[in-house]
Amino acid sequence: MRVLAAMSGGVDSAVAAALAVDAGHDVTGVHLALSPDRQTLRSGARGCCSVEDAHDARRVADELGIPFYVWDLAERFTEDVVDDFVAEYAAGRTPNPCLRCNEKIKFTAVLDRALALGFDAVVTGHHARLADGELRRSVDAAKDQSYVLGVLTAEQLAGARFPLGSMTKERVRAIAAERGFAVATKPDSHDICFIPDGDTRGFLTRRLGAQPGPVVDAATGATVGTHEGTHGFTVGQRRGLGIAVGDQRPRYVLSIEPVTRTVTVGTAELTGVARVRTAPPTWTGPVPELPLRAQVQLRAHSAAVACTVTAGADGGLVVDLDEAQRGVAPGQSAVLYAPDRARGDLVLGQGTVAG
Amino acid sequence: MTYLDHAATTPVLPEVLSAMTEQWARVGNASSLHASGRAARRDAEQSRERLAEALGARPSEVLFTGGGTESDNLAVKGLFWARREADSRRRRLVVSPAEHHAVLDSAEWLAKHEGAEVTWLHLEPTGRVTPEALADALGDGSDVAMASVMWANNEIGTVSDVAALADVAHAVGVPLHTDAVQAVGQVPVDFSASGVDALTMTGHKLGGPMGAGALLLRRDAECTPLLHGGGQERDVRSGTLDVPAIVGLAVAATTAVASRVERAARLAALRDRLVAGVLEQVPDAQLNGAPLDDVLAGGPGRLPGNAHLSFPGAEGDALLMLLDARGIECSTGSACSAGVARPSHVLTAVGAEADRARSSLRFSLGSTSTDADVDALLAVIAPVVERARRAGRGR
């Protein structure tokens, strides 16, 4: 099989490419240049597409003896991921750019081009299991990335290969070390690749400008503070609210209203959400029958909770949680799983949390 | 493997390899006073004389450098600094926009950091700089530090009439530098007869080693050094002479120049067959640069081994990758070190539309090229272009 290995310059994609070679595939490596203004050197452990990262990827490809190219997808990435990220925050929502990148860049732009160029599939270093068209959680629960892949359709998954899903991150690093890859000890990338300093609020303020507004307490309706832009907040957030309340009890962001720039906060007992509505869903396989008993994961690093899924208005879903959850932010994906301890929880699909 | 990328680098000639191997087995710093040093110096100076003779220069006009990029940097920055020091009004650089990045980026660096101003020359659609265009850009020359126009373009192979350009520059008292990296050994190059003040050449484009080049610099040209130290090379380029590289460079240049006429005729015939074959298989492909049979001042107006074609609707990097997978090696013309394919700055400079600039490939022939290489390309080009076009439409 002819496969295209997407190589970020990190240890996961390096080992994924190596395993594809071991499996006897005809492998070509490709590094995606996603930033229109590529830095020469990586800053800290973050970021993913500096020239140095391209070099790291190329070193591995050369050691594997496979062809290697850099594809410039900066324009697509800027439009589909970065601009979308900014627009979502401007609308009072909390987007997940990694999910959007998988949906629009890796498994649309790259996969389409790969198929057109005669490849059969795209191999990535994602930690998720994929066999017989079924997407499941990685065996390494701490590194599992099935959440940010939950948006992929059956057609996209048919062109994807995730060789790392059945091994731990520790094992991945051990394989890289055994092979003498220089990236074996390279730190994991964190956070958002296009915000290498990790200051999301600063990035958004540079893009959107200061847009001051009130912080209002839900119980009293009183203005308890001001802020420099709703984009600095996410539903469920507790820290950095910059408010003064008489009772000293912690407040959490309950909702964000971008038109009046109002951030509404409240005490812990007001934060619980038991019913989540989503936009029209995507499914990784056959469309399940509703109502459906399942588990739902509501953000990248939270536990899945039991729920009942029914059809909502406008083609969306209504997800009723067995136990109310805090921090259900519009813009995040509600990814649905069918629990399966033996083979890994099966990803059914997802819908974007409406708000 | 079908190697059609001789303009990127070309195989080392056997006689170069043996001359360099012999040198590497010896000890001796050409600046040392003892017998080993004297022997090294003799070999380096013999090489300087041979290189000078092959290129119509005097031995004292040959400055050995680490290659084309260094020679270009030295010429642009060194001439700029020396001329501005002599007269502070001279801060303008007159440069062709189709130059190699070693010249372009040197000029832009001077503009950013040294108060220089760059005037970009107008190009003919073929990429050629005419004497009229240069005269227009120079004006009365009083504010110009130097001008730089390449002898032959590395991407599209167009030759400019450097001697006529030197006349124009000298008429207003401006020194002219020419990057002749692609021209030496391909078209007649005579430094003295051309009248240029500085000429860049390098070894690895003509069968010599990488990392060895020269700047031919007229004796009356003032040039501020980039590298300070032991005072070698007229005090303009300090550094211990790399004698094996210098010997290899001279052997390569003398061999390439001596065999030029016969090789040029052979490569031009192969190249013509390549272009005709590609145009037959892909009728809407477009040849970039000067016509294949172009004549300029009695010599070829296009490098004999250069074929540069655009395949509208296909991405250059997709074409390159598909050909690579079929064992055919060529170039998109201007890959930067970061490996990201960009639209050719040369085609953009001659006014080609974005699609044409993005969809181009350079095939370049050299000493080891054969009919079989051309046949191998012609056997796959049509399906490769077809597939790349399909991939291109998805974007």
XYZ file of C-alpha atoms in Angstrom:
750
model
C 0.000 0.000 0.000
C 1.246 3.523 -0.762
C 0.871 5.688 2.315
C 1.655 9.287 3.140
C 3.058 9.768 6.649
C 2.341 13.201 8.111
C 5.494 13.999 10.089
C 5.387 16.948 12.480
C 8.956 16.510 13.685
C 7.741 14.992 16.960
C 8.356 11.524 18.308
C 4.842 10.157 17.709
C 4.676 10.798 13.989
C 8.287 9.625 13.598
C 7.464 6.251 15.131
C 4.193 6.033 13.202
C 6.125 6.489 9.949
C 8.688 3.902 11.017
C 5.969 1.374 11.846
C 4.378 1.981 8.447
C 7.729 1.206 6.823
C 8.070 -1.925 8.972
C 4.611 -3.027 7.873
C 5.931 -3.135 4.320
C 4.138 -0.084 2.991
C 5.579 2.243 0.378
C 5.877 5.304 2.623
C 6.410 8.953 1.723
C 6.887 11.512 4.500
C 5.354 14.950 4.402
C 5.753 17.826 6.833
C 2.985 20.384 6.918
C 4.128 24.000 7.036
C 1.111 25.586 8.684
C 2.396 28.966 9.782
C 2.720 31.763 7.223
C 5.622 33.098 9.282
C 7.724 30.066 10.136
C 10.219 30.467 12.932
C 13.743 29.142 12.416
C 13.944 27.564 15.843
C 11.307 26.094 18.097
C 10.379 28.320 21.007
C 10.244 26.228 24.146
C 8.565 22.867 23.875
C 5.596 24.324 22.080
C 4.679 24.926 18.495
C 4.880 22.293 15.825
C 5.995 23.666 12.514
C 9.172 25.669 12.867
C 11.943 25.052 10.347
C 13.680 23.141 13.140
C 10.697 20.797 13.420
C 10.772 20.250 9.648
C 14.456 19.402 10.005
C 13.705 16.897 12.782
C 11.085 15.242 10.587
C 13.439 15.166 7.603
C 16.184 13.572 9.713
C 13.863 10.698 10.597
C 12.664 10.324 7.004
C 16.238 10.219 5.744
C 17.125 7.569 8.336
C 14.105 5.542 7.241
C 15.168 6.026 3.636
C 11.789 7.376 2.553
C 11.074 10.389 0.305
C 10.223 13.524 2.255
C 8.563 16.769 1.230
C 7.237 19.885 2.898
C 3.726 20.907 1.959
C 2.812 24.510 2.454
C -0.710 24.588 3.849
C -0.320 27.875 5.684
C -3.095 29.585 3.756
C -5.632 26.811 4.348
C -4.618 26.546 8.000
C -4.927 30.279 8.555
C -8.408 30.359 7.025
C -9.844 27.109 8.344
C -8.245 26.937 11.782
C -6.749 30.223 13.001
C -9.379 32.604 11.633
C -12.111 30.193 12.742
C -10.552 30.088 16.219
C -10.620 33.886 16.480
C -14.150 34.148 15.076
C -15.459 31.534 17.515
C -14.015 33.361 20.508
C -15.394 36.633 19.143
C -18.820 34.968 19.109
C -18.491 33.973 22.770
C -17.677 30.324 22.101
C -14.654 28.171 23.025
C -13.339 26.341 19.940
C -10.977 23.358 19.786
C -8.443 24.166 17.032
C -6.806 20.701 17.079
C -10.136 19.120 16.241
C -10.711 21.699 13.500
C -7.202 21.008 12.087
C -7.886 17.267 11.952
C -11.237 17.875 10.309
C -10.195 20.491 7.746
C -6.445 20.146 7.231
C -5.093 16.675 7.966
C -8.123 14.661 6.893
C -9.469 16.949 4.203
C -6.763 19.040 2.535
C -3.926 16.554 3.053
C -5.976 13.387 2.625
C -7.679 14.648 -0.554
C -4.372 15.650 -2.082
C -2.750 12.375 -1.056
C -5.540 10.324 -2.624
C -5.397 12.404 -5.799
C -1.640 11.873 -5.995
C -2.099 8.112 -5.853
C -1.674 7.343 -2.146
C -4.030 4.943 -0.442
C -3.983 6.448 3.055
C -2.529 9.048 5.404
C -0.619 7.811 8.461
C -0.418 10.011 11.551
C 0.987 9.675 15.048
C -2.331 10.182 16.793
C -2.964 8.123 19.908
C -6.179 6.364 18.977
C -7.086 2.920 17.774
C -8.510 2.478 14.322
C -9.392 -0.961 12.988
C -12.164 -2.131 10.679
C -13.327 1.451 10.366
C -13.909 1.714 14.126
C -12.239 4.577 15.973
C -11.492 3.809 19.626
C -9.596 5.288 22.530
C -5.871 4.611 22.788
C -4.666 2.017 25.257
C -2.794 4.932 26.868
C -5.681 6.738 28.550
C -3.507 9.717 29.482
C -2.426 10.289 25.854
C -5.687 9.337 24.160
C -6.513 11.717 21.297
C -9.780 10.156 20.140
C -11.603 13.309 21.303
C -9.934 15.525 18.679
C -10.546 12.846 16.019
C -14.200 12.402 16.914
C -15.231 14.790 14.155
C -13.966 12.506 11.361
C -16.448 10.779 9.096
C -16.361 7.165 7.986
C -15.020 8.289 4.623
C -12.180 10.220 6.245
C -11.371 7.345 8.595
C -11.205 4.989 5.617
C -8.188 6.977 4.428
C -6.522 7.201 7.863
C -4.063 4.935 9.683
C -3.109 5.390 13.346
C -0.363 2.854 14.102
C 0.192 4.084 17.678
C -3.258 3.430 19.169
C -2.353 0.087 20.673
C 0.750 1.275 22.519
C 1.610 3.607 25.352
C 3.535 6.816 24.909
C 6.314 5.213 26.926
C 6.539 2.422 24.363
C 6.580 4.972 21.517
C 9.558 6.719 23.075
C 11.286 3.383 23.647
C 10.864 2.456 19.969
C 12.258 5.836 18.937
C 15.235 5.361 21.263
C 15.882 1.822 19.979
C 16.008 3.194 16.468
C 18.313 6.019 17.481
C 15.883 8.765 16.489
C 17.115 12.105 17.824
C 13.489 13.015 18.569
C 13.138 10.131 21.089
C 13.446 12.546 24.015
C 11.880 15.584 22.342
C 9.291 17.102 24.700
C 5.615 16.704 23.849
C 4.025 19.731 22.255
C 1.377 21.378 24.368
C -1.476 23.740 23.935
C -2.097 25.486 20.664
C 0.616 25.323 17.999
C -0.055 28.797 16.607
C 0.184 30.389 20.055
C 3.676 29.223 20.998
C 3.900 31.369 24.142
C 0.687 29.824 25.498
C -0.938 33.221 26.064
C -4.279 32.664 24.365
C -5.869 35.755 25.887
C -2.966 37.948 24.664
C -3.184 36.413 21.181
C -6.913 37.083 20.979
C -6.529 40.624 22.280
C -3.953 41.325 19.555
C -6.362 39.959 16.958
C -9.618 41.389 18.278
C -8.509 44.455 20.207
C -9.741 45.444 23.657
C -13.537 45.209 23.880
C -14.401 46.103 27.461
C -17.664 45.021 29.047
C -19.281 44.183 32.380
C -18.990 41.094 34.558
C -22.426 40.472 36.048
C -23.345 38.258 39.004
C -26.174 35.907 38.075
C -27.809 35.889 41.502
C -28.028 39.638 42.055
C -27.740 41.065 38.561
C -25.115 43.424 39.943
C -22.049 44.419 37.921
C -19.151 43.013 39.931
C -16.304 43.915 37.590
C -15.229 44.833 34.084
C -13.186 42.982 31.510
C -11.150 43.792 28.391
C -12.941 41.392 26.057
C -15.249 38.377 26.281
C -12.630 36.380 24.353
C -10.626 36.177 27.587
C -13.215 33.865 29.123
C -14.539 30.378 28.775
C -17.613 28.885 30.411
C -16.665 27.191 33.685
C -13.607 29.380 34.184
C -12.855 30.334 37.795
C -9.475 32.060 37.771
C -8.620 35.506 36.466
C -12.166 36.892 36.555
C -11.042 40.190 38.118
C -14.174 40.651 40.209
C -14.985 41.773 43.743
C -17.909 40.078 45.464
C -18.954 40.609 49.051
C -19.510 36.999 50.089
C -15.990 35.796 49.113
C -17.439 32.640 47.553
C -15.763 31.524 44.303
C -17.516 32.518 41.091
C -17.476 30.700 37.780
C -18.278 31.909 34.290
C -21.813 30.795 33.495
C -22.326 32.397 30.106
C -20.806 34.829 27.628
C -22.938 37.223 25.633
C -20.799 38.768 22.880
C -23.232 41.422 21.621
C -23.524 43.220 24.953
C -20.066 41.899 25.922
C -21.534 40.603 29.162
C -19.815 37.857 31.127
C -22.194 36.319 33.630
C -20.714 34.621 36.681
C -22.231 32.623 39.501
C -21.496 30.376 42.430
C -20.700 26.677 42.100
C -24.260 25.447 42.513
C -25.338 27.454 39.452
C -22.686 25.960 37.162
C -24.160 22.547 36.629
C -25.513 21.720 33.203
C -27.612 18.615 32.810
C -28.830 19.079 29.232
C -26.538 19.911 26.306
C -27.787 20.838 22.860
C -25.535 20.456 19.847
C -25.343 21.486 16.231
C -26.099 18.762 13.643
C -23.718 15.873 14.415
C -21.107 13.990 12.423
C -20.825 10.225 12.769
C -17.739 8.020 12.485
C -19.806 5.121 11.194
C -23.455 4.158 10.695
C -25.918 6.697 12.091
C -27.082 5.252 15.425
C -30.714 4.947 16.353
C -32.006 7.523 18.804
C -32.630 7.659 21.683
C -29.240 6.266 22.561
C -27.542 5.436 25.829
C -23.885 6.441 25.576
C -21.064 8.338 27.217
C -20.220 11.891 26.279
C -16.938 13.771 26.633
C -17.441 17.516 26.666
C -13.861 18.814 26.379
C -10.392 17.563 25.525
C -9.241 16.581 28.987
C -12.324 15.621 30.918
C -13.863 12.304 31.867
C -16.742 10.957 29.802
C -20.091 10.814 31.552
C -23.154 8.662 30.994
C -25.929 10.250 28.984
C -29.015 9.727 26.890
C -28.987 11.179 23.399
C -32.149 12.198 21.579
C -32.867 14.124 18.414
C -33.146 17.881 18.865
C -34.528 20.654 16.757
C -32.789 21.683 13.477
C -31.070 18.311 13.121
C -28.981 18.717 16.277
C -28.753 16.446 19.306
C -30.057 16.777 22.847
C -27.709 15.138 25.326
C -29.156 14.581 28.798
C -26.387 13.949 31.296
C -26.953 11.470 34.130
C -25.060 13.898 36.361
C -24.871 17.640 35.784
C -21.438 18.880 34.654
C -19.590 22.117 35.224
C -17.805 23.965 32.427
C -19.882 22.939 29.429
C -18.666 25.558 26.956
C -20.410 26.359 23.673
C -18.051 25.684 20.747
C -16.504 22.565 22.278
C -17.383 19.177 20.849
C -19.634 16.748 22.636
C -17.996 13.480 21.544
C -20.115 10.377 22.032
C -18.610 7.031 23.003
C -19.939 3.502 23.386
C -18.030 2.199 26.408
C -15.934 -0.897 25.717
C -13.339 -1.770 28.308
C -11.841 -4.630 26.296
C -11.361 -3.070 22.890
C -11.377 0.605 23.856
C -14.353 2.936 23.993
C -15.827 3.286 20.517
C -16.182 6.811 19.131
C -19.667 7.213 17.649
C -19.555 10.829 16.534
C -19.895 14.336 17.825
C -21.830 17.549 17.758
C -20.595 21.029 18.534
C -22.083 22.320 21.807
C -24.586 25.041 20.931
C -24.839 28.167 22.969
C 17.906 6.898 -11.655
C 17.439 9.672 -14.173
C 19.306 12.774 -13.071
C 17.973 15.908 -14.753
C 19.151 18.424 -12.171
C 22.662 19.319 -13.277
C 22.029 23.014 -12.631
C 21.656 22.150 -8.940
C 24.898 20.225 -8.953
C 26.655 17.986 -11.438
C 28.894 14.929 -10.939
C 32.540 15.520 -10.036
C 34.771 14.837 -13.022
C 37.132 11.849 -12.623
C 40.200 14.035 -13.201
C 39.015 16.377 -10.432
C 38.562 13.492 -8.053
C 42.087 12.157 -8.641
C 43.725 15.598 -8.427
C 41.964 16.335 -5.127
C 42.648 12.913 -3.646
C 46.321 13.418 -4.356
C 46.244 16.804 -2.624
C 44.434 15.513 0.446
C 47.226 12.991 1.045
C 49.704 15.843 1.523
C 50.420 18.281 4.321
C 51.139 21.962 3.855
C 49.598 25.366 4.524
C 50.078 27.625 1.520
C 51.017 30.456 3.900
C 53.812 28.479 5.586
C 57.410 29.285 4.712
C 58.869 25.774 4.759
C 59.056 23.220 1.965
C 55.583 21.720 2.574
C 54.075 25.175 2.557
C 55.923 26.147 -0.583
C 54.685 23.032 -2.384
C 51.105 23.783 -1.362
C 51.493 27.393 -2.454
C 52.884 26.336 -5.829
C 49.881 24.088 -6.442
C 47.431 26.768 -5.369
C 49.087 29.422 -7.526
C 49.306 27.110 -10.550
C 45.580 26.545 -10.113
C 44.965 30.280 -9.889
C 46.851 30.801 -13.162
C 44.991 27.989 -14.913
C 41.616 29.223 -13.736
C 42.489 32.775 -14.807
C 43.533 31.603 -18.229
C 40.383 29.532 -18.726
C 38.199 32.550 -17.902
C 40.172 35.336 -19.581
C 41.345 36.901 -16.341
C 44.704 37.762 -14.811
C 45.857 35.545 -11.930
C 45.799 38.521 -9.562
C 42.107 38.960 -10.383
C 41.190 35.539 -8.996
C 39.998 35.492 -5.368
C 39.225 32.007 -4.099
C 36.092 31.772 -1.961
C 33.854 29.167 -0.407
C 31.490 29.148 -3.385
C 28.933 31.122 -5.334
C 26.970 32.443 -2.386
C 30.087 33.831 -0.740
C 31.313 35.373 -3.995
C 27.934 37.055 -4.566
C 27.833 38.388 -1.002
C 31.396 39.654 -1.276
C 30.753 41.400 -4.580
C 27.471 43.061 -3.595
C 28.376 44.070 -0.039
C 32.080 44.635 -0.659
C 31.589 46.878 -3.699
C 28.727 48.731 -1.988
C 30.726 49.481 1.148
C 33.897 50.499 -0.698
C 32.082 52.745 -3.163
C 29.940 54.400 -0.491
C 33.020 54.990 1.641
C 34.624 56.810 -1.278
C 31.483 58.908 -1.841
C 28.610 58.870 0.638
C 26.027 59.741 -2.056
C 26.491 56.299 -3.598
C 23.893 54.283 -1.794
C 21.827 52.866 -4.645
C 22.062 49.251 -5.819
C 20.788 48.428 -9.311
C 19.830 44.755 -9.401
C 17.897 42.370 -11.608
C 14.898 40.869 -9.791
C 15.727 37.477 -11.335
C 19.054 37.164 -9.524
C 19.922 34.237 -7.293
C 18.946 34.794 -3.653
C 22.625 35.235 -2.776
C 22.463 38.550 -4.663
C 18.829 39.459 -3.924
C 19.086 38.893 -0.207
C 22.467 40.645 0.027
C 20.939 43.706 -1.622
C 17.868 43.584 0.597
C 20.038 43.155 3.670
C 22.030 46.261 2.728
C 18.762 48.137 2.248
C 17.513 47.067 5.652
C 20.705 47.547 7.648
C 23.061 49.828 5.732
C 20.842 52.519 4.275
C 21.069 51.206 0.715
C 18.260 51.702 -1.772
C 17.542 49.017 -4.340
C 16.426 49.794 -7.889
C 15.008 46.692 -9.543
C 15.776 46.363 -13.238
C 13.048 45.888 -15.800
C 13.203 42.469 -17.470
C 12.248 41.335 -20.938
C 9.588 38.560 -20.896
C 12.488 36.154 -21.462
C 14.177 37.356 -18.272
C 16.865 39.263 -20.135
C 18.208 42.627 -18.991
C 18.713 44.983 -21.931
C 21.345 47.756 -22.050
C 18.478 50.259 -22.334
C 16.871 49.005 -19.138
C 20.161 49.249 -17.289
C 20.827 52.765 -18.629
C 17.354 53.852 -17.481
C 17.904 52.488 -14.000
C 21.388 53.946 -13.588
C 20.510 57.504 -14.620
C 23.632 59.635 -14.322
C 25.096 56.998 -11.979
C 26.260 59.501 -9.391
C 24.225 57.904 -6.582
C 24.833 54.280 -7.598
C 27.192 52.066 -5.621
C 27.097 49.028 -7.913
C 24.958 47.054 -10.348
C 24.478 43.295 -10.548
C 23.080 41.312 -13.484
C 23.584 37.570 -13.824
C 25.289 36.220 -16.940
C 22.846 33.367 -17.282
C 19.752 32.739 -15.186
C 19.822 29.615 -13.021
C 16.126 28.847 -13.418
C 15.100 29.697 -16.950
C 18.552 29.745 -18.534
C 18.315 33.152 -20.211
C 21.652 34.760 -21.083
C 22.128 38.526 -20.950
C 24.676 40.487 -23.010
C 26.965 41.225 -20.095
C 29.598 43.018 -22.209
C 27.029 45.495 -23.492
C 25.729 45.992 -19.956
C 29.263 46.642 -18.663
C 29.698 49.343 -21.314
C 26.506 51.026 -20.152
C 27.534 50.875 -16.497
C 31.015 52.149 -17.143
C 29.668 55.047 -19.226
C 28.290 56.444 -15.965
C 31.150 55.237 -13.792
C 29.339 52.340 -12.065
C 30.964 48.937 -11.465
C 29.065 45.876 -12.698
C 29.036 42.506 -10.981
C 27.792 39.403 -12.774
C 26.856 36.044 -11.304
C 28.258 33.611 -13.889
C 27.741 30.464 -11.815
C 25.566 28.843 -14.506
C 27.370 30.389 -17.471
C 30.948 29.168 -17.012
C 31.509 26.047 -19.089
C 28.110 26.421 -20.782
C 28.518 29.606 -22.838
C 31.699 31.558 -23.731
C 32.848 33.529 -20.680
C 35.819 35.893 -20.990
C 36.233 38.106 -17.946
C 38.533 40.667 -19.527
C 36.625 40.916 -22.818
C 33.295 41.257 -20.969
C 34.578 44.310 -19.149
C 32.715 43.431 -15.921
C 34.318 44.445 -12.657
C 33.461 41.354 -10.667
C 32.347 37.855 -11.661
C 31.053 35.024 -9.488
C 31.821 31.416 -10.407
C 31.659 28.137 -8.488
C 33.098 24.648 -8.788
C 30.236 22.253 -8.284
C 28.207 23.372 -11.294
C 30.976 22.303 -13.667
C 32.315 19.044 -12.241
C 34.367 20.474 -9.396
C 33.943 20.230 -5.636
C 31.227 21.888 -3.557
C 32.358 24.673 -1.270
C 34.924 26.021 -3.721
C 34.404 29.082 -5.882
C 35.982 32.303 -6.920
C 35.248 35.955 -7.335
C 37.066 37.428 -10.307
C 37.738 41.019 -9.292
C 39.383 43.611 -11.468
C 42.625 44.971 -10.054
C 41.218 48.492 -9.944
C 38.006 47.468 -8.145
C 37.838 48.418 -4.466
C 36.085 45.788 -2.391
C 35.610 45.821 1.381
C 36.294 42.390 2.901
C 33.682 40.299 4.683
C 36.266 38.025 6.310
C 39.215 39.549 8.152
C 42.262 37.619 9.244
C 45.483 36.469 7.659
C 45.260 38.757 4.660
C 45.102 36.073 1.978
C 43.570 36.821 -1.445
C 44.607 40.458 -1.809
C 43.466 41.122 1.748
C 39.896 40.831 0.473
C 39.231 37.251 1.602
C 41.220 36.002 4.557
C 41.361 32.330 5.436
C 43.763 29.432 4.927
C 43.685 28.458 1.281
C 41.801 25.189 0.745
C 44.392 23.779 -1.629
C 42.638 20.507 -2.555
C 39.449 22.435 -3.315
C 41.320 25.081 -5.295
C 43.122 22.439 -7.340
C 39.828 20.660 -7.971
C 38.138 23.906 -8.949
C 40.852 24.759 -11.466
C 40.881 21.277 -13.006
C 37.106 21.357 -13.317
C 36.996 24.826 -14.851
C 39.771 24.207 -17.374
C 38.212 20.883 -18.384
C 34.717 22.318 -18.670
C 35.872 25.295 -20.704
C 38.068 23.192 -23.001
C 35.227 20.781 -23.764
C 32.521 23.441 -23.858
C 31.829 23.695 -27.602
C 31.374 19.988 -28.135
C 29.392 19.458 -24.917
C 27.156 22.475 -25.517
C 26.190 21.168 -28.946
C 25.428 17.723 -27.551
C 23.381 19.076 -24.630
C 21.467 21.530 -26.810
C 20.438 18.687 -29.111
C 19.331 16.552 -26.140
C 17.533 19.498 -24.582
C 15.717 20.315 -27.827
C 14.502 16.734 -28.022
C 13.388 16.856 -24.389
C 11.369 20.050 -24.894
C 9.848 18.888 -28.186
C 8.928 15.550 -26.615
C 7.316 17.130 -23.572
C 5.335 19.594 -25.699
C 4.149 16.720 -27.872
C 2.953 14.718 -24.843
C 1.584 17.701 -22.939
C 0.523 20.148 -25.649
C -0.491 22.921 -23.255
C 2.852 22.949 -21.434
C 4.689 26.245 -21.809
C 8.400 26.816 -22.355
C 9.736 29.603 -20.141
C 12.673 31.851 -20.950
C 14.273 32.559 -24.310
C 13.501 30.442 -27.417
C 15.667 27.330 -27.700
C 17.505 28.660 -30.762
C 17.906 32.192 -29.391
C 21.131 33.924 -30.418
C 22.674 36.833 -28.535
C 25.783 38.762 -29.595
C 26.911 35.820 -31.700
C 26.503 33.240 -28.915
C 23.629 31.226 -27.464
C 20.882 33.281 -25.809
C 19.879 30.370 -23.608
C 21.923 27.840 -21.650
C 22.243 24.710 -23.814
C 21.313 22.270 -21.022
C 18.306 24.221 -19.677
C 14.661 23.285 -20.190
C 12.171 25.160 -18.020
C 8.506 24.383 -18.507
C 5.211 25.247 -16.874
C 2.328 22.795 -16.664
C -0.729 24.955 -15.953
C -3.170 23.428 -13.491
C -0.520 21.311 -11.777
C 1.505 22.215 -8.693
C 5.276 22.156 -9.215
C 5.862 20.294 -5.969
C 3.301 17.627 -6.877
C 4.987 17.131 -10.266
C 8.387 16.902 -8.616
C 7.176 14.352 -6.092
C 5.494 12.171 -8.710
C 8.587 12.237 -10.930
C 10.821 11.506 -7.933
C 8.688 8.450 -7.160
C 9.396 7.272 -10.718
C 13.151 7.783 -10.382
C 13.327 11.089 -12.251
C 15.093 13.913 -10.484
C 14.475 17.525 -11.390
C 13.755 20.792 -9.645
C 10.962 23.284 -9.176
C 13.642 25.903 -9.631
C 13.648 27.678 -6.355
C 13.330 25.498 -3.299
C 14.330 27.478 -0.246
C 16.302 25.862 2.530
C 13.124 25.325 4.523
C 11.919 23.037 1.750
C 8.674 24.860 1.070
C 7.953 25.178 -2.627
C 7.214 28.779 -3.597
C 6.151 30.229 -6.912
C 9.326 30.906 -8.914
C 10.505 34.442 -8.157
C 12.089 34.513 -11.600
C 8.831 33.778 -13.398
C 7.018 36.226 -11.145
C 9.642 38.855 -12.012
C 9.095 38.385 -15.739
C 5.381 38.885 -15.260
C 4.138 35.309 -15.476
C 0.754 34.731 -13.854
C 0.724 32.893 -10.505
C -0.435 29.572 -11.970
C 2.410 29.515 -14.474
C 4.942 30.430 -11.780
C 3.662 27.722 -9.420
C 3.462 24.965 -11.997
C 6.994 25.036 -13.353
C 9.760 22.458 -13.483
C 13.382 22.840 -14.439
C 15.136 20.015 -16.245
C 18.856 20.647 -16.586
C 21.314 18.511 -18.509
C 25.033 18.021 -17.961
C 28.115 16.015 -18.803
C 26.602 12.620 -17.956
C 23.218 13.192 -19.637
C 22.153 10.773 -22.363
C 19.303 10.064 -24.734
C 18.124 7.443 -22.240
C 17.537 10.187 -19.647
C 15.313 12.076 -22.051
C 13.489 8.872 -23.002
C 12.856 8.082 -19.334
C 11.236 11.467 -18.780
C 9.149 11.295 -21.937
C 7.881 7.849 -20.914
C 6.188 9.202 -17.769
C 5.577 12.921 -18.163
C 2.039 12.724 -19.584
C 0.498 10.560 -16.811
C 2.435 12.475 -14.152
C 1.061 15.814 -15.321
C -2.410 14.319 -15.585
C -2.282 13.054 -11.994
C -0.793 16.273 -10.625
C -3.572 18.225 -12.303
C -6.170 16.029 -10.647
C -4.529 16.678 -7.260
C -4.288 20.380 -7.999
C -8.003 20.752 -8.634
C -8.806 19.646 -5.095
C -7.224 22.713 -3.538
